[in-house]
Short mmCIF file of C-alpha atoms and ligand atoms in Angstrom, two decimals:
data_model
loop_
_atom_site.label_atom_id
_atom_site.label_comp_id
_atom_site.label_asym_id
_atom_site.label_seq_id
_atom_site.Cartn_x
_atom_site.Cartn_y
_atom_site.Cartn_z
CA MET A 1087 -12.34 -32.47 20.23
CA ARG A 1088 -15.50 -30.53 19.40
CA ILE A 1089 -15.64 -26.84 18.53
CA THR A 1090 -17.87 -25.09 21.05
CA SER A 1091 -17.65 -21.45 20.01
CA VAL A 1092 -16.48 -19.12 17.27
CA GLU A 1093 -16.04 -15.48 18.15
CA THR A 1094 -15.27 -12.63 15.75
CA SER A 1095 -13.89 -9.25 16.70
CA VAL A 1096 -12.31 -6.29 14.97
CA VAL A 1097 -9.47 -4.23 16.32
CA ALA A 1098 -8.82 -0.82 14.80
CA LEU A 1099 -5.25 0.38 15.23
CA PRO A 1100 -4.08 3.95 14.63
CA PHE A 1101 -1.10 4.07 12.27
CA THR A 1102 1.19 6.39 10.38
CA MET A 1103 2.71 5.62 6.98
CA GLY A 1104 5.15 8.38 6.10
CA GLY A 1105 2.59 10.31 4.06
CA PRO A 1106 -1.14 11.05 3.80
CA HIS A 1107 -3.45 8.09 4.36
CA PRO A 1108 -4.80 6.84 1.01
CA LEU A 1109 -8.26 5.71 0.00
CA PHE A 1110 -8.85 1.96 0.20
CA ALA A 1111 -11.65 0.57 -1.97
CA GLY A 1112 -12.91 4.14 -2.32
CA ARG A 1113 -13.03 4.84 1.42
CA PRO A 1114 -10.63 6.83 3.61
CA TRP A 1115 -8.22 4.43 5.27
CA GLU A 1116 -7.56 5.94 8.67
CA LYS A 1117 -7.15 2.91 10.90
CA LEU A 1118 -5.59 -0.47 10.39
CA GLU A 1119 -8.34 -3.00 11.03
CA ILE A 1120 -7.82 -6.67 11.80
CA LEU A 1121 -10.64 -9.22 11.77
CA LEU A 1122 -9.88 -11.82 14.45
CA VAL A 1123 -11.42 -15.26 14.72
CA ARG A 1124 -11.29 -17.00 18.09
CA VAL A 1125 -12.22 -20.68 18.08
CA GLU A 1126 -12.69 -22.60 21.32
CA THR A 1127 -12.98 -26.34 21.83
CA GLU A 1128 -14.79 -28.31 24.54
CA ASP A 1129 -11.60 -28.65 26.62
CA GLY A 1130 -11.29 -24.85 26.82
CA LEU A 1131 -8.37 -24.60 24.38
CA VAL A 1132 -8.46 -21.48 22.20
CA GLY A 1133 -7.09 -20.91 18.69
CA TRP A 1134 -6.74 -17.61 16.87
CA GLY A 1135 -7.20 -16.90 13.19
CA GLU A 1136 -7.46 -13.87 10.93
CA ALA A 1137 -9.69 -13.34 7.92
CA PHE A 1138 -9.10 -10.77 5.18
CA GLY A 1139 -9.38 -7.84 5.62
CA HIS A 1140 -9.33 -4.08 5.17
CA ALA A 1141 -12.49 -2.71 3.50
CA ALA A 1142 -13.89 -6.24 3.11
CA ILE A 1143 -14.11 -6.76 6.87
CA PRO A 1144 -17.87 -6.06 7.29
CA ALA A 1145 -18.68 -8.55 4.52
CA THR A 1146 -16.20 -11.17 5.76
CA LYS A 1147 -17.45 -10.79 9.31
CA ALA A 1148 -21.05 -11.28 8.21
CA ALA A 1149 -20.01 -14.44 6.34
CA LEU A 1150 -18.25 -15.67 9.46
CA ASP A 1151 -21.02 -14.91 11.93
CA THR A 1152 -23.95 -16.08 9.84
CA ILE A 1153 -22.62 -18.87 7.60
CA VAL A 1154 -19.24 -20.31 8.54
CA ALA A 1155 -19.41 -20.22 12.36
CA PRO A 1156 -22.76 -22.11 12.61
CA LEU A 1157 -21.42 -24.78 10.23
CA VAL A 1158 -18.30 -25.56 12.27
CA LEU A 1159 -19.88 -25.73 15.73
CA GLY A 1160 -19.76 -29.24 17.12
CA ARG A 1161 -17.21 -30.41 14.55
CA ASP A 1162 -13.89 -32.03 15.43
CA ALA A 1163 -11.29 -29.25 15.42
CA ARG A 1164 -8.47 -31.70 14.68
CA ALA A 1165 -9.92 -32.89 11.36
CA ILE A 1166 -8.91 -29.75 9.49
CA GLU A 1167 -8.69 -31.22 6.01
CA THR A 1168 -12.05 -32.97 6.28
CA LEU A 1169 -13.75 -30.01 7.91
CA THR A 1170 -12.58 -27.44 5.37
CA ARG A 1171 -13.36 -29.75 2.45
CA GLU A 1172 -16.92 -30.27 3.69
CA LEU A 1173 -17.32 -26.61 4.61
CA MET A 1174 -16.20 -25.48 1.16
CA HIS A 1175 -18.45 -28.01 -0.54
CA ALA A 1176 -21.47 -27.12 1.57
CA THR A 1177 -21.12 -23.46 0.62
CA HIS A 1178 -19.54 -23.46 -2.82
CA LEU A 1179 -22.69 -22.07 -4.44
CA LEU A 1180 -22.04 -18.85 -2.49
CA GLY A 1181 -18.86 -18.20 -4.43
CA ARG A 1182 -15.37 -19.61 -4.74
CA ASN A 1183 -13.54 -16.40 -3.91
CA GLY A 1184 -14.18 -13.28 -1.86
CA ALA A 1185 -15.58 -12.64 1.62
CA HIS A 1186 -16.96 -16.12 2.15
CA LEU A 1187 -13.63 -17.77 1.37
CA TYR A 1188 -11.82 -15.24 3.57
CA ALA A 1189 -14.14 -16.30 6.40
CA VAL A 1190 -13.24 -19.97 5.89
CA SER A 1191 -9.57 -18.97 5.87
CA GLY A 1192 -9.87 -17.27 9.25
CA VAL A 1193 -11.39 -20.34 10.91
CA GLU A 1194 -8.91 -22.69 9.24
CA ILE A 1195 -5.94 -20.73 10.58
CA ALA A 1196 -7.42 -20.89 14.09
CA LEU A 1197 -7.74 -24.67 13.75
CA TRP A 1198 -4.01 -24.95 12.98
CA ASP A 1199 -3.27 -22.84 16.05
CA LEU A 1200 -5.38 -25.28 18.08
CA LEU A 1201 -3.70 -28.29 16.46
CA GLY A 1202 -0.25 -27.01 17.36
CA LYS A 1203 -1.26 -26.10 20.89
CA ARG A 1204 -2.73 -29.54 21.41
CA ALA A 1205 0.42 -31.19 20.04
CA GLY A 1206 2.75 -28.86 21.91
CA GLN A 1207 4.39 -27.96 18.57
CA PRO A 1208 4.73 -24.74 16.57
CA VAL A 1209 2.94 -24.75 13.24
CA TRP A 1210 6.24 -24.64 11.32
CA ALA A 1211 7.11 -27.97 12.96
CA LEU A 1212 3.73 -29.45 12.00
CA LEU A 1213 4.53 -28.39 8.43
CA GLY A 1214 7.85 -30.21 8.56
CA GLY A 1215 10.09 -27.16 8.96
CA ARG A 1216 13.12 -26.65 11.13
CA GLU A 1217 13.60 -24.00 13.77
CA ARG A 1218 14.61 -20.60 12.39
CA ALA A 1219 15.12 -17.59 14.61
CA SER A 1220 14.12 -15.06 11.96
CA LEU A 1221 13.34 -14.56 8.28
CA PRO A 1222 14.26 -11.74 5.90
CA ALA A 1223 11.42 -9.33 5.27
CA TYR A 1224 10.65 -6.73 2.64
CA ALA A 1225 9.18 -3.30 3.17
CA SER A 1226 5.91 -3.01 1.31
CA LEU A 1227 5.40 0.74 0.92
CA LEU A 1228 1.82 1.95 0.68
CA SER A 1229 0.76 4.16 -2.21
CA TYR A 1230 1.93 7.75 -2.12
CA GLY A 1231 -0.14 8.60 -5.19
CA ASN A 1232 3.01 9.01 -7.30
CA ASP A 1233 4.32 11.75 -4.99
CA LEU A 1234 7.94 11.11 -5.95
CA GLY A 1235 9.30 13.01 -2.95
CA LEU A 1236 7.43 10.72 -0.56
CA VAL A 1237 8.45 7.65 -2.56
CA ALA A 1238 12.11 8.67 -2.31
CA ARG A 1239 11.96 9.55 1.37
CA ASN A 1240 10.16 6.40 2.46
CA THR A 1241 12.35 4.16 0.29
CA ALA A 1242 15.46 5.69 1.86
CA ASP A 1243 13.96 5.34 5.34
CA ALA A 1244 13.09 1.68 4.76
CA ARG A 1245 16.63 0.97 3.57
CA ARG A 1246 18.06 2.83 6.56
CA VAL A 1247 16.20 0.62 9.05
CA GLY A 1248 17.58 -2.52 7.45
CA TYR A 1249 15.31 -3.61 4.59
CA ARG A 1250 17.23 -4.86 1.54
CA HIS A 1251 14.07 -5.40 -0.51
CA ILE A 1252 11.53 -2.61 -0.94
CA LYS A 1253 8.24 -2.79 -2.83
CA LEU A 1254 6.42 0.22 -4.24
CA HIS A 1255 2.67 0.49 -4.73
CA GLU A 1256 2.93 3.04 -7.52
CA VAL A 1257 2.21 2.88 -11.25
CA THR A 1258 4.96 4.85 -12.98
CA ARG A 1259 8.49 4.18 -14.14
CA GLU A 1260 9.50 7.49 -12.56
CA ALA A 1261 8.65 6.09 -9.13
CA VAL A 1262 10.93 3.11 -9.77
CA LEU A 1263 13.81 5.34 -10.86
CA VAL A 1264 13.39 7.57 -7.82
CA ALA A 1265 13.36 4.56 -5.49
CA LYS A 1266 16.48 3.10 -7.10
CA GLU A 1267 18.26 6.38 -6.59
CA ALA A 1268 17.09 6.59 -2.96
CA ALA A 1269 18.31 3.07 -2.13
CA PRO A 1270 20.88 2.05 -4.76
CA ASP A 1271 21.84 -1.19 -3.02
CA ALA A 1272 18.26 -2.37 -2.40
CA ALA A 1273 16.20 -4.65 -4.61
CA ILE A 1274 13.10 -2.78 -5.81
CA MET A 1275 9.77 -4.38 -6.59
CA LEU A 1276 6.80 -2.66 -8.24
CA ASP A 1277 3.20 -3.66 -7.41
CA VAL A 1278 0.64 -1.93 -9.62
CA ASN A 1279 -2.42 -3.82 -8.34
CA CYS A 1280 -3.72 -4.81 -11.79
CA ALA A 1281 -3.52 -1.27 -13.16
CA TRP A 1282 -3.19 -2.04 -16.87
CA MET A 1283 -5.03 -3.83 -19.66
CA PRO A 1284 -2.61 -6.09 -21.57
CA PRO A 1285 -1.67 -3.63 -24.38
CA VAL A 1286 -0.68 -0.94 -21.87
CA ALA A 1287 0.95 -3.53 -19.62
CA ARG A 1288 3.10 -4.68 -22.55
CA ASP A 1289 4.28 -1.11 -23.18
CA MET A 1290 5.00 -0.58 -19.48
CA ALA A 1291 6.89 -3.87 -19.22
CA ALA A 1292 8.99 -2.88 -22.23
CA SER A 1293 9.83 0.48 -20.64
CA LEU A 1294 10.75 -1.16 -17.32
CA ALA A 1295 12.73 -4.00 -18.86
CA ASP A 1296 16.18 -2.56 -18.12
CA ASP A 1297 15.43 -1.17 -14.67
CA GLY A 1298 16.45 -4.28 -12.76
CA LEU A 1299 13.14 -4.78 -10.95
CA TYR A 1300 13.24 -7.69 -8.53
CA TRP A 1301 9.67 -8.39 -9.59
CA LEU A 1302 6.69 -6.69 -11.22
CA GLU A 1303 3.48 -7.56 -9.36
CA GLU A 1304 0.01 -7.89 -10.85
CA PRO A 1305 0.61 -5.78 -13.95
CA VAL A 1306 -2.54 -6.96 -15.77
CA TRP A 1307 -6.24 -6.29 -15.41
CA PRO A 1308 -8.18 -8.38 -14.68
CA PRO A 1309 -6.09 -10.61 -12.36
CA GLU A 1310 -7.53 -13.80 -13.85
CA ASP A 1311 -6.24 -12.92 -17.35
CA SER A 1312 -3.45 -15.47 -17.15
CA HIS A 1313 -2.68 -15.33 -20.88
CA GLY A 1314 -2.48 -11.53 -20.81
CA LEU A 1315 0.04 -11.87 -18.01
CA ALA A 1316 1.98 -14.60 -19.80
CA GLY A 1317 2.41 -12.22 -22.76
CA LEU A 1318 4.60 -9.96 -20.62
CA ARG A 1319 7.17 -12.53 -19.63
CA ARG A 1320 9.23 -12.05 -22.81
CA HIS A 1321 10.40 -8.72 -21.42
CA GLY A 1322 12.44 -10.58 -18.85
CA ILE A 1323 11.08 -8.96 -15.69
CA PRO A 1324 10.15 -11.57 -13.06
CA LEU A 1325 6.35 -11.46 -12.78
CA SER A 1326 4.44 -12.12 -9.59
CA ALA A 1327 0.74 -12.52 -8.88
CA GLY A 1328 -1.70 -14.53 -6.82
CA GLU A 1329 -3.15 -12.45 -4.00
CA ASN A 1330 -6.46 -12.34 -5.91
CA THR A 1331 -6.28 -15.89 -7.21
CA ALA A 1332 -8.98 -18.35 -6.19
CA GLY A 1333 -7.43 -21.38 -4.55
CA MET A 1334 -5.13 -24.04 -5.91
CA PHE A 1335 -7.05 -24.34 -9.16
CA GLY A 1336 -6.71 -20.60 -9.77
CA PHE A 1337 -2.96 -21.01 -9.41
CA LYS A 1338 -3.04 -24.02 -11.69
CA ALA A 1339 -4.42 -21.79 -14.45
CA LEU A 1340 -1.67 -19.20 -13.87
CA VAL A 1341 1.09 -21.80 -13.79
CA GLU A 1342 -0.16 -23.73 -16.81
CA ALA A 1343 -0.38 -20.51 -18.83
CA GLY A 1344 3.26 -19.84 -18.00
CA ALA A 1345 2.13 -16.53 -16.53
CA ILE A 1346 4.22 -16.15 -13.38
CA ASP A 1347 7.71 -16.53 -11.99
CA ILE A 1348 6.54 -15.97 -8.40
CA ALA A 1349 3.24 -17.10 -6.87
CA GLN A 1350 1.81 -14.98 -4.06
CA PRO A 1351 -0.98 -16.87 -2.27
CA SER A 1352 -2.47 -15.10 0.73
CA VAL A 1353 -3.31 -17.28 3.72
CA THR A 1354 -6.24 -15.13 4.94
CA LYS A 1355 -7.81 -15.15 1.48
CA VAL A 1356 -7.00 -18.40 -0.28
CA GLY A 1357 -8.60 -20.82 2.19
CA GLY A 1358 -6.04 -21.02 4.99
CA ILE A 1359 -2.87 -23.00 5.63
CA GLY A 1360 -4.10 -26.21 3.96
CA GLU A 1361 -4.80 -24.43 0.67
CA MET A 1362 -1.42 -22.67 0.93
CA LEU A 1363 0.17 -26.11 1.15
CA ARG A 1364 -1.62 -27.22 -2.01
CA VAL A 1365 -0.41 -24.10 -3.84
CA PHE A 1366 3.16 -24.73 -2.67
CA ARG A 1367 3.09 -28.32 -3.95
CA LEU A 1368 1.68 -27.23 -7.30
CA CYS A 1369 4.32 -24.53 -7.70
CA GLN A 1370 7.13 -26.87 -6.67
CA ALA A 1371 6.09 -29.25 -9.40
CA HIS A 1372 6.39 -26.47 -11.99
CA GLY A 1373 9.48 -24.63 -10.82
CA VAL A 1374 7.54 -21.56 -9.71
CA GLU A 1375 8.76 -19.77 -6.59
CA VAL A 1376 6.28 -18.93 -3.82
CA VAL A 1377 6.54 -15.67 -1.89
CA PRO A 1378 3.33 -15.34 0.12
CA HIS A 1379 1.24 -12.17 0.19
CA CYS A 1380 0.64 -11.01 3.77
CA PRO A 1381 -0.04 -7.28 4.19
CA TYR A 1382 -1.79 -7.77 7.50
CA PHE A 1383 -0.83 -7.76 11.14
CA GLY A 1384 -2.64 -10.49 13.06
CA PRO A 1385 -2.65 -14.29 13.18
CA GLY A 1386 -2.67 -14.38 9.36
CA PHE A 1387 0.68 -12.63 9.30
CA VAL A 1388 2.07 -14.95 11.96
CA ALA A 1389 0.71 -18.00 10.10
CA THR A 1390 2.64 -16.74 7.07
CA LEU A 1391 5.83 -16.66 9.16
CA HIS A 1392 5.33 -20.34 10.02
CA ILE A 1393 4.55 -21.24 6.40
CA ALA A 1394 7.53 -19.29 5.02
CA ALA A 1395 9.86 -20.73 7.66
CA ALA A 1396 8.82 -24.27 6.80
CA LEU A 1397 8.25 -24.17 3.05
CA CYS A 1398 10.01 -21.26 1.32
CA GLU A 1399 13.44 -21.88 -0.09
CA ARG A 1400 14.14 -18.14 -0.18
CA PRO A 1401 11.77 -16.69 2.42
CA LEU A 1402 10.91 -13.03 2.06
CA VAL A 1403 8.09 -11.82 4.28
CA GLU A 1404 5.93 -8.86 3.25
CA VAL A 1405 5.70 -6.20 5.96
CA LEU A 1406 3.63 -3.12 5.23
CA TRP A 1407 5.67 0.03 5.70
CA LEU A 1408 3.65 1.68 8.46
CA GLU A 1409 3.92 2.30 12.14
CA MET A 1410 1.19 1.05 14.47
CA GLU A 1411 0.58 2.65 17.85
CA ALA A 1412 0.31 -0.86 19.34
CA ASN A 1413 -0.82 -4.32 18.25
CA PRO A 1414 -2.24 -7.20 20.36
CA PHE A 1415 0.20 -9.55 18.59
CA ASP A 1416 3.32 -7.56 19.35
CA PRO A 1417 6.18 -8.20 18.95
CA TRP A 1418 5.55 -10.89 16.32
CA VAL A 1419 4.03 -8.54 13.76
CA ARG A 1420 6.98 -6.16 13.54
CA ALA A 1421 10.22 -6.30 11.60
CA ARG A 1422 13.56 -5.39 13.06
CA ASP A 1423 16.64 -4.70 10.98
CA GLY A 1424 14.79 -6.04 7.94
CA HIS A 1425 13.93 -9.33 9.61
CA VAL A 1426 10.94 -10.86 11.38
CA ALA A 1427 11.24 -13.26 14.30
CA VAL A 1428 9.55 -16.66 14.08
CA PRO A 1429 7.57 -17.75 17.17
CA LYS A 1430 8.67 -20.98 18.81
CA GLY A 1431 5.66 -21.56 21.05
CA PRO A 1432 2.95 -24.16 20.34
CA GLY A 1433 0.50 -23.39 17.54
CA LEU A 1434 1.03 -19.93 16.11
CA GLY A 1435 2.88 -19.09 19.31
CA CYS A 1436 1.41 -15.64 19.69
CA ASP A 1437 -1.83 -15.30 21.64
CA PRO A 1438 -3.03 -11.68 21.76
CA ASP A 1439 -2.34 -9.40 24.68
CA PRO A 1440 -5.80 -9.06 26.31
CA ALA A 1441 -5.25 -5.46 27.46
CA ILE A 1442 -4.18 -4.24 24.02
CA LEU A 1443 -6.99 -6.23 22.43
CA ALA A 1444 -9.57 -4.63 24.72
CA ARG A 1445 -8.15 -1.14 24.19
CA TYR A 1446 -8.53 -1.24 20.41
CA LEU A 1447 -11.74 -3.26 19.98
CA ALA A 1448 -13.90 -1.53 17.37
CA ALA A 1449 -17.12 -3.14 18.68
CA PRO A 1450 -18.10 -5.89 21.13
CA PRO A 1451 -17.12 -9.37 19.87
CA VAL A 1452 -19.82 -11.56 18.32
CA ARG A 1453 -19.87 -15.11 19.67
CA THR A 1454 -21.57 -18.09 18.08
CA GLU A 1455 -21.87 -20.96 20.52
CA ALA A 1456 -23.00 -24.53 20.42
CA LYS A 1457 -26.30 -25.03 22.24
CA VAL A 1458 -25.84 -26.91 25.48
CA ALA A 1459 -28.44 -29.58 26.15
CA ALA A 1460 -30.60 -28.79 29.18
MG1 MG B 419 0.08 -6.86 -4.17
#
């Protein structure tokens, strides 16, 4: 079943986050942007994917429109493993991580949506999972720039609406203590986004050792310093990482260094659902838990629901703590009482609402089509 078109579009959604909007990659972050990938096959069936994301969207979109889309036109949409393998090999000189790989991820997710639609099965069923109505979620608070009042207020608010696990994007022990006080019966995680070189990270891990963190995420700069990360495990805090890790072999380096307790592959970054599967198998073989990274709100988020439902022993879905005005993939991208519902429809089970999609389009979609013989 040949692929006849690949279309990219960006929706920009107004949102609030319980505090001032932060900078993201040095730019003001005023709207929540989602890069959508729509793949159509010759029988008119349509699949939806999402490619990472945020400030990288212009670069990822260029990679999609100019490199990845032309390479997949005319290919069999059902042969996902073969297609992605050949696509990655054909372009590996362009880089094994970053915008180009995010672009591949977006198309790959759309192919799984198509596969499920064609089979009349949800993706979790294709992955061998059983039906689950919902999964527990955690509130992933955005950075409040160490404003402890905002950390406390938003932690308490997240607990009040039903989250039992709450993650901070702050870099101080004080923020952790304030959050624990604001929600004493919640599990608190701290994500510092690679803030510290190993010597500082070791001091910070020692100071946090008795604070009962559920996990400490990406404490070491740079993220590929697997041995620097491994050096922190003696402090006894569960360590998590992986959102910046390049594919299964990147995770192999982390796992073999004994660097992590929890792997966090990101489906819109790592290469799509197939590469997620490879990371899961690797981690299973080494006793490392997988809790996917998914701070996004389109088909990538929904793909993560399917993956977590099918493959995670203790699913815990990351939901950014923010409020969107509307989202084309409502209601599947929102948590309720600390849980997220899992779609039951074929494929990802969540085609976008065309009216909401049209209302928030940031620019006209770009379509790459197969040439039709005259
Ligand atoms: Mg993170």
